[in-house]
């Protein structure tokens, strides 16, 4: 077993429901058909009409000037940090945010930017006082604080708008730029009940992933102001992310925005259903917002539960102590039913 839970080979059981991540969605036949018919050109020449349409669409939705299509969220975040910071600069970032924990310290390795981690509050946000304390004075001994990088959603938690604006204000007062890792931006606005431009407003740049709950196979988009876009395109080239006839991929993103985005709310509803079931079973502590459910069973039950679910054809995350279960487009009511029945059958120690 790995961090990603059991593989099929571990159990010999057919997978009936895979709750490990919303990155596991596979493109539907309809999405594949649209991809195959996409109009394409060389995007490095700026001549891929489908990429251009996706970039314009997301820039417009988020109320920003422009956007750039990237292969991954990791690269999009990195290109944003490189646009805001130079070597020897520092960014303030939450100590459980993806950019700090799960992107192999790329901003330090490749861009010479140090990360100053601020402790994330229970609600997933950063307290203004902690941001203020993390910002360094301009002194030759210190790295220069240049950027505040936030995340929403954070491990499935939605950070409310007022928490964001309070933190951003502190950063602005100190002259810092502000970036949002919005890998699950659309889950956040679905839960907040606001439009995309409202959540994007406080930020200079926002990175959005199309390949998580939205269900495209590949792709992230970085949106921001015109004056940063030349540098962001250059950064993408430096990082090896400038693609050619990538309209076949952008077509999946456009399809996802039109057809899958309105259905994200169904993942949130199923997550709430799963969380309610788990609370009834008393297997452990349950927390859930948006499309993710976290269950902390007794230590003795952790591996037992994962193995029990795998035997029933349900894959769940291998994280510890809290096991993560993520709802996404490839888990319908029938698959959720399989998971719920298996959970009800589990006998804790
Ligand atoms: C919050 C967050 N940001 C960024 C990323 C990176 O995205 P990618 O896997 O496309 O590099 C992820 C991936 O899971 C993520 O969860």
GROMACS .gro file of C-alpha atoms and ligand atoms in nm:
model
  365
    1UNK     CA    1   0.000   0.000   0.000
    2UNK     CA    2   0.121   0.352  -0.074
    3UNK     CA    3   0.010   0.704   0.005
    4UNK     CA    4  -0.233   0.657  -0.281
    5UNK     CA    5  -0.402   0.357  -0.119
    6UNK     CA    6  -0.438   0.004  -0.254
    7UNK     CA    7  -0.372  -0.075  -0.617
    8UNK     CA    8  -0.594  -0.323  -0.799
    9UNK     CA    9  -0.314  -0.577  -0.771
   10UNK     CA   10  -0.330  -0.556  -0.389
   11UNK     CA   11  -0.674  -0.711  -0.371
   12UNK     CA   12  -0.755  -0.887  -0.695
   13UNK     CA   13  -1.098  -0.722  -0.662
   14UNK     CA   14  -1.257  -0.516  -0.938
   15UNK     CA   15  -1.262  -0.150  -0.850
   16UNK     CA   16  -1.626  -0.042  -0.814
   17UNK     CA   17  -1.566   0.296  -0.655
   18UNK     CA   18  -1.242   0.495  -0.643
   19UNK     CA   19  -1.247   0.764  -0.376
   20UNK     CA   20  -0.873   0.835  -0.359
   21UNK     CA   21  -0.875   1.160  -0.555
   22UNK     CA   22  -1.069   1.378  -0.797
   23UNK     CA   23  -0.766   1.362  -1.027
   24UNK     CA   24  -0.871   1.008  -1.123
   25UNK     CA   25  -1.159   1.107  -1.350
   26UNK     CA   26  -1.137   0.976  -1.704
   27UNK     CA   27  -1.253   1.172  -2.008
   28UNK     CA   28  -1.603   1.066  -2.114
   29UNK     CA   29  -1.673   0.947  -2.473
   30UNK     CA   30  -1.840   1.282  -2.546
   31UNK     CA   31  -1.536   1.475  -2.416
   32UNK     CA   32  -1.304   1.258  -2.625
   33UNK     CA   33  -1.516   1.323  -2.935
   34UNK     CA   34  -1.498   1.698  -2.880
   35UNK     CA   35  -1.119   1.672  -2.827
   36UNK     CA   36  -1.076   1.479  -3.149
   37UNK     CA   37  -1.257   1.749  -3.345
   38UNK     CA   38  -1.084   2.048  -3.189
   39UNK     CA   39  -0.945   2.314  -3.419
   40UNK     CA   40  -0.574   2.343  -3.351
   41UNK     CA   41  -0.268   2.545  -3.445
   42UNK     CA   42   0.077   2.603  -3.299
   43UNK     CA   43   0.015   2.761  -2.960
   44UNK     CA   44   0.375   2.879  -2.926
   45UNK     CA   45   0.295   3.096  -3.230
   46UNK     CA   46  -0.028   3.199  -3.052
   47UNK     CA   47  -0.219   3.026  -3.333
   48UNK     CA   48  -0.420   2.760  -3.155
   49UNK     CA   49  -0.779   2.889  -3.167
   50UNK     CA   50  -0.904   2.646  -2.904
   51UNK     CA   51  -0.631   2.733  -2.654
   52UNK     CA   52  -0.697   3.101  -2.721
   53UNK     CA   53  -1.068   3.048  -2.659
   54UNK     CA   54  -1.005   2.865  -2.330
   55UNK     CA   55  -0.767   3.136  -2.210
   56UNK     CA   56  -1.012   3.413  -2.304
   57UNK     CA   57  -1.302   3.229  -2.145
   58UNK     CA   58  -1.129   3.188  -1.809
   59UNK     CA   59  -0.983   3.539  -1.806
   60UNK     CA   60  -1.333   3.676  -1.868
   61UNK     CA   61  -1.498   3.457  -1.604
   62UNK     CA   62  -1.241   3.561  -1.342
   63UNK     CA   63  -1.250   3.928  -1.443
   64UNK     CA   64  -0.878   3.937  -1.529
   65UNK     CA   65  -0.701   4.066  -1.840
   66UNK     CA   66  -0.554   3.745  -1.974
   67UNK     CA   67  -0.469   3.380  -1.913
   68UNK     CA   68  -0.208   3.120  -2.010
   69UNK     CA   69  -0.272   2.747  -2.053
   70UNK     CA   70  -0.031   2.514  -1.869
   71UNK     CA   71   0.011   2.137  -1.861
   72UNK     CA   72  -0.015   2.116  -1.479
   73UNK     CA   73  -0.107   2.311  -1.170
   74UNK     CA   74   0.242   2.267  -1.029
   75UNK     CA   75   0.392   2.438  -1.332
   76UNK     CA   76   0.129   2.710  -1.335
   77UNK     CA   77   0.195   2.790  -0.965
   78UNK     CA   78   0.570   2.791  -1.027
   79UNK     CA   79   0.542   3.022  -1.329
   80UNK     CA   80   0.329   3.259  -1.119
   81UNK     CA   81   0.581   3.264  -0.833
   82UNK     CA   82   0.861   3.331  -1.086
   83UNK     CA   83   0.664   3.625  -1.224
   84UNK     CA   84   0.619   3.777  -0.879
   85UNK     CA   85   0.958   3.697  -0.721
   86UNK     CA   86   1.323   3.701  -0.820
   87UNK     CA   87   1.609   3.490  -0.682
   88UNK     CA   88   1.663   3.564  -0.314
   89UNK     CA   89   1.303   3.677  -0.266
   90UNK     CA   90   1.062   3.506  -0.035
   91UNK     CA   91   0.699   3.405  -0.048
   92UNK     CA   92   0.471   3.357   0.249
   93UNK     CA   93   0.258   3.046   0.211
   94UNK     CA   94   0.042   2.830   0.436
   95UNK     CA   95   0.227   2.545   0.603
   96UNK     CA   96  -0.024   2.290   0.476
   97UNK     CA   97  -0.077   2.437   0.133
   98UNK     CA   98   0.011   2.229  -0.172
   99UNK     CA   99   0.272   2.476  -0.294
  100UNK     CA  100   0.465   2.436   0.031
  101UNK     CA  101   0.414   2.064   0.095
  102UNK     CA  102   0.361   1.888  -0.236
  103UNK     CA  103   0.540   2.062  -0.521
  104UNK     CA  104   0.888   1.930  -0.443
  105UNK     CA  105   1.000   2.279  -0.335
  106UNK     CA  106   1.017   2.370  -0.705
  107UNK     CA  107   1.008   2.743  -0.632
  108UNK     CA  108   1.330   2.706  -0.431
  109UNK     CA  109   1.497   2.447  -0.653
  110UNK     CA  110   1.425   2.618  -0.983
  111UNK     CA  111   1.351   2.982  -0.904
  112UNK     CA  112   1.571   3.055  -0.600
  113UNK     CA  113   1.267   3.168  -0.403
  114UNK     CA  114   1.249   3.075  -0.036
  115UNK     CA  115   0.922   2.975   0.125
  116UNK     CA  116   0.826   3.121   0.460
  117UNK     CA  117   0.551   2.891   0.590
  118UNK     CA  118   0.279   3.048   0.805
  119UNK     CA  119   0.069   2.823   1.021
  120UNK     CA  120  -0.272   2.755   0.865
  121UNK     CA  121  -0.578   2.802   1.088
  122UNK     CA  122  -0.844   2.536   1.143
  123UNK     CA  123  -1.061   2.684   0.868
  124UNK     CA  124  -0.783   2.657   0.609
  125UNK     CA  125  -0.714   3.032   0.605
  126UNK     CA  126  -0.415   3.235   0.721
  127UNK     CA  127  -0.476   3.477   1.008
  128UNK     CA  128  -0.384   3.838   0.921
  129UNK     CA  129  -0.164   3.854   1.234
  130UNK     CA  130   0.037   3.553   1.118
  131UNK     CA  131   0.082   3.704   0.774
  132UNK     CA  132   0.194   4.031   0.931
  133UNK     CA  133   0.442   3.852   1.157
  134UNK     CA  134   0.585   3.660   0.862
  135UNK     CA  135   0.656   3.967   0.647
  136UNK     CA  136   1.020   4.067   0.687
  137UNK     CA  137   1.148   4.421   0.714
  138UNK     CA  138   1.371   4.538   0.433
  139UNK     CA  139   1.713   4.453   0.574
  140UNK     CA  140   2.018   4.317   0.392
  141UNK     CA  141   2.025   4.019   0.628
  142UNK     CA  142   1.687   3.894   0.513
  143UNK     CA  143   1.521   3.755   0.205
  144UNK     CA  144   1.282   4.009   0.055
  145UNK     CA  145   0.915   3.931   0.125
  146UNK     CA  146   0.750   3.971  -0.214
  147UNK     CA  147   0.449   3.742  -0.236
  148UNK     CA  148   0.164   3.599  -0.033
  149UNK     CA  149   0.034   3.272  -0.177
  150UNK     CA  150  -0.305   3.147  -0.059
  151UNK     CA  151  -0.508   2.837  -0.150
  152UNK     CA  152  -0.882   2.771  -0.189
  153UNK     CA  153  -1.013   2.510  -0.138
  154UNK     CA  154  -0.763   2.378   0.117
  155UNK     CA  155  -0.790   2.003   0.165
  156UNK     CA  156  -1.154   2.039   0.066
  157UNK     CA  157  -1.215   2.326   0.310
  158UNK     CA  158  -1.356   2.651   0.174
  159UNK     CA  159  -1.192   2.966   0.303
  160UNK     CA  160  -1.458   3.239   0.336
  161UNK     CA  161  -1.420   3.561   0.138
  162UNK     CA  162  -1.383   3.787   0.442
  163UNK     CA  163  -1.092   3.577   0.570
  164UNK     CA  164  -0.922   3.611   0.235
  165UNK     CA  165  -0.968   3.985   0.202
  166UNK     CA  166  -0.841   4.047   0.558
  167UNK     CA  167  -0.518   3.853   0.487
  168UNK     CA  168  -0.471   4.006   0.144
  169UNK     CA  169  -0.505   4.357   0.290
  170UNK     CA  170  -0.209   4.295   0.522
  171UNK     CA  171   0.000   4.177   0.228
  172UNK     CA  172  -0.104   4.473   0.013
  173UNK     CA  173  -0.018   4.721   0.290
  174UNK     CA  174   0.334   4.578   0.287
  175UNK     CA  175   0.358   4.596  -0.094
  176UNK     CA  176   0.339   4.221  -0.155
  177UNK     CA  177   0.179   4.062  -0.461
  178UNK     CA  178  -0.087   3.797  -0.397
  179UNK     CA  179  -0.138   3.463  -0.574
  180UNK     CA  180  -0.414   3.205  -0.533
  181UNK     CA  181  -0.355   2.835  -0.587
  182UNK     CA  182  -0.709   2.768  -0.701
  183UNK     CA  183  -0.659   2.409  -0.811
  184UNK     CA  184  -1.017   2.359  -0.689
  185UNK     CA  185  -1.129   2.718  -0.748
  186UNK     CA  186  -1.463   2.608  -0.890
  187UNK     CA  187  -1.536   2.383  -0.592
  188UNK     CA  188  -1.471   2.691  -0.378
  189UNK     CA  189  -1.711   2.918  -0.566
  190UNK     CA  190  -1.971   2.641  -0.580
  191UNK     CA  191  -1.958   2.618  -0.201
  192UNK     CA  192  -1.933   2.993  -0.144
  193UNK     CA  193  -2.221   3.062  -0.382
  194UNK     CA  194  -2.030   3.349  -0.543
  195UNK     CA  195  -1.917   3.407  -0.901
  196UNK     CA  196  -1.564   3.345  -1.024
  197UNK     CA  197  -1.475   3.715  -1.047
  198UNK     CA  198  -1.567   3.773  -0.682
  199UNK     CA  199  -1.328   3.507  -0.552
  200UNK     CA  200  -1.055   3.612  -0.798
  201UNK     CA  201  -1.084   3.985  -0.723
  202UNK     CA  202  -0.834   4.013  -0.433
  203UNK     CA  203  -0.559   3.826  -0.623
  204UNK     CA  204  -0.307   3.931  -0.886
  205UNK     CA  205  -0.283   3.580  -1.027
  206UNK     CA  206  -0.499   3.271  -0.991
  207UNK     CA  207  -0.407   2.918  -1.097
  208UNK     CA  208  -0.697   2.688  -1.185
  209UNK     CA  209  -0.681   2.314  -1.250
  210UNK     CA  210  -0.905   2.158  -1.514
  211UNK     CA  211  -0.797   1.802  -1.437
  212UNK     CA  212  -0.942   1.765  -1.087
  213UNK     CA  213  -1.315   1.786  -1.013
  214UNK     CA  214  -1.379   1.940  -1.355
  215UNK     CA  215  -1.278   1.614  -1.517
  216UNK     CA  216  -1.047   1.718  -1.803
  217UNK     CA  217  -0.751   1.482  -1.850
  218UNK     CA  218  -0.484   1.755  -1.847
  219UNK     CA  219  -0.442   2.125  -1.796
  220UNK     CA  220  -0.427   2.429  -1.574
  221UNK     CA  221  -0.481   2.793  -1.653
  222UNK     CA  222  -0.306   3.088  -1.491
  223UNK     CA  223  -0.500   3.415  -1.505
  224UNK     CA  224  -0.372   3.760  -1.425
  225UNK     CA  225  -0.301   4.114  -1.544
  226UNK     CA  226  -0.167   4.200  -1.890
  227UNK     CA  227   0.159   4.337  -1.751
  228UNK     CA  228   0.256   3.996  -1.610
  229UNK     CA  229   0.150   3.784  -1.905
  230UNK     CA  230   0.464   3.829  -2.119
  231UNK     CA  231   0.674   3.718  -1.825
  232UNK     CA  232   0.437   3.430  -1.747
  233UNK     CA  233   0.456   3.304  -2.108
  234UNK     CA  234   0.835   3.333  -2.092
  235UNK     CA  235   0.834   3.139  -1.762
  236UNK     CA  236   0.622   2.866  -1.918
  237UNK     CA  237   0.878   2.838  -2.200
  238UNK     CA  238   1.167   2.824  -1.950
  239UNK     CA  239   0.988   2.546  -1.762
  240UNK     CA  240   0.929   2.347  -2.081
  241UNK     CA  241   0.552   2.387  -2.069
  242UNK     CA  242   0.493   2.568  -2.400
  243UNK     CA  243   0.298   2.315  -2.605
  244UNK     CA  244   0.214   2.309  -2.974
  245UNK     CA  245  -0.126   2.179  -3.096
  246UNK     CA  246  -0.258   2.179  -2.741
  247UNK     CA  247  -0.607   2.271  -2.857
  248UNK     CA  248  -0.695   1.902  -2.825
  249UNK     CA  249  -0.637   1.944  -2.451
  250UNK     CA  250  -0.792   2.290  -2.424
  251UNK     CA  251  -1.105   2.149  -2.592
  252UNK     CA  252  -1.146   1.916  -2.294
  253UNK     CA  253  -1.116   2.216  -2.062
  254UNK     CA  254  -1.382   2.411  -2.250
  255UNK     CA  255  -1.607   2.106  -2.251
  256UNK     CA  256  -1.554   2.066  -1.876
  257UNK     CA  257  -1.643   2.430  -1.808
  258UNK     CA  258  -1.965   2.398  -2.006
  259UNK     CA  259  -2.082   2.051  -1.902
  260UNK     CA  260  -1.905   1.950  -1.581
  261UNK     CA  261  -1.877   2.271  -1.382
  262UNK     CA  262  -2.255   2.297  -1.323
  263UNK     CA  263  -2.245   1.942  -1.181
  264UNK     CA  264  -1.972   1.998  -0.920
  265UNK     CA  265  -2.248   2.058  -0.670
  266UNK     CA  266  -2.348   1.690  -0.708
  267UNK     CA  267  -2.004   1.584  -0.579
  268UNK     CA  268  -2.054   1.811  -0.278
  269UNK     CA  269  -2.396   1.659  -0.210
  270UNK     CA  270  -2.259   1.303  -0.233
  271UNK     CA  271  -1.969   1.397  -0.002
  272UNK     CA  272  -2.220   1.523   0.255
  273UNK     CA  273  -2.414   1.195   0.221
  274UNK     CA  274  -2.096   0.992   0.273
  275UNK     CA  275  -2.000   1.206   0.574
  276UNK     CA  276  -2.346   1.153   0.729
  277UNK     CA  277  -2.312   0.775   0.685
  278UNK     CA  278  -1.968   0.778   0.844
  279UNK     CA  279  -2.097   0.973   1.142
  280UNK     CA  280  -2.374   0.713   1.189
  281UNK     CA  281  -2.121   0.428   1.186
  282UNK     CA  282  -1.908   0.583   1.460
  283UNK     CA  283  -1.589   0.454   1.295
  284UNK     CA  284  -1.408   0.774   1.380
  285UNK     CA  285  -1.403   1.151   1.361
  286UNK     CA  286  -1.548   1.289   1.038
  287UNK     CA  287  -1.502   1.625   0.871
  288UNK     CA  288  -1.627   1.728   0.530
  289UNK     CA  289  -1.677   2.031   0.312
  290UNK     CA  290  -1.709   2.051  -0.068
  291UNK     CA  291  -1.613   1.719  -0.236
  292UNK     CA  292  -1.380   1.571   0.028
  293UNK     CA  293  -1.447   1.366   0.337
  294UNK     CA  294  -1.184   1.301   0.604
  295UNK     CA  295  -1.220   1.015   0.848
  296UNK     CA  296  -0.988   0.961   1.143
  297UNK     CA  297  -1.044   0.608   1.273
  298UNK     CA  298  -0.875   0.452   1.576
  299UNK     CA  299  -0.508   0.381   1.491
  300UNK     CA  300  -0.576   0.002   1.498
  301UNK     CA  301  -0.856   0.044   1.244
  302UNK     CA  302  -0.666   0.250   0.990
  303UNK     CA  303  -0.515  -0.027   0.779
  304UNK     CA  304  -0.803  -0.265   0.855
  305UNK     CA  305  -1.054  -0.021   0.713
  306UNK     CA  306  -0.855   0.043   0.397
  307UNK     CA  307  -0.817  -0.333   0.343
  308UNK     CA  308  -1.187  -0.396   0.418
  309UNK     CA  309  -1.292  -0.133   0.164
  310UNK     CA  310  -1.050  -0.269  -0.096
  311UNK     CA  311  -1.204  -0.616  -0.055
  312UNK     CA  312  -1.541  -0.458  -0.132
  313UNK     CA  313  -1.397  -0.293  -0.445
  314UNK     CA  314  -1.370   0.054  -0.292
  315UNK     CA  315  -1.041   0.238  -0.295
  316UNK     CA  316  -0.982   0.502  -0.030
  317UNK     CA  317  -0.677   0.715   0.044
  318UNK     CA  318  -0.382   0.580   0.241
  319UNK     CA  319  -0.314   0.905   0.429
  320UNK     CA  320  -0.275   0.887   0.805
  321UNK     CA  321  -0.417   0.953   1.058
  322UNK     CA  322  -0.709   1.092   0.855
  323UNK     CA  323  -0.819   0.887   0.555
  324UNK     CA  324  -0.935   1.099   0.264
  325UNK     CA  325  -1.233   1.011   0.046
  326UNK     CA  326  -1.295   1.232  -0.253
  327UNK     CA  327  -1.614   1.250  -0.456
  328UNK     CA  328  -1.584   1.324  -0.826
  329UNK     CA  329  -1.766   1.280  -1.157
  330UNK     CA  330  -1.671   0.913  -1.192
  331UNK     CA  331  -1.845   0.827  -0.864
  332UNK     CA  332  -2.219   0.813  -0.930
  333UNK     CA  333  -2.497   0.720  -0.687
  334UNK     CA  334  -2.448   0.350  -0.758
  335UNK     CA  335  -2.074   0.363  -0.680
  336UNK     CA  336  -2.141   0.570  -0.370
  337UNK     CA  337  -2.394   0.306  -0.263
  338UNK     CA  338  -2.121   0.039  -0.283
  339UNK     CA  339  -1.897   0.252  -0.058
  340UNK     CA  340  -2.175   0.323   0.190
  341UNK     CA  341  -2.270  -0.045   0.220
  342UNK     CA  342  -1.905  -0.143   0.273
  343UNK     CA  343  -1.862   0.122   0.542
  344UNK     CA  344  -2.175   0.002   0.721
  345UNK     CA  345  -2.035  -0.354   0.718
  346UNK     CA  346  -1.709  -0.254   0.882
  347UNK     CA  347  -1.671  -0.357   1.245
  348UNK     CA  348  -1.429  -0.128   1.432
  349UNK     CA  349  -1.201  -0.286   1.698
  350LIG     C1  350  -0.420   2.243  -0.412
  350LIG     C2  351  -0.339   2.192  -0.527
  350LIG     N1  352  -0.259   2.276  -0.593
  350LIG     C3  353  -0.184   2.236  -0.696
  350LIG     C4  354  -0.186   2.105  -0.739
  350LIG     C5  355  -0.095   2.062  -0.851
  350LIG     O1  356  -0.162   2.023  -0.964
  350LIG     P1  357  -0.093   1.922  -1.069
  350LIG     O2  358  -0.108   1.785  -1.013
  350LIG     O3  359  -0.173   1.944  -1.195
  350LIG     O4  360   0.049   1.963  -1.083
  350LIG     C6  361  -0.267   2.012  -0.672
  350LIG     C7  362  -0.271   1.871  -0.714
  350LIG     O5  363  -0.335   1.786  -0.660
  350LIG     C8  364  -0.345   2.056  -0.563
  350LIG     O6  365  -0.426   1.972  -0.495
   0.00000   0.00000   0.00000
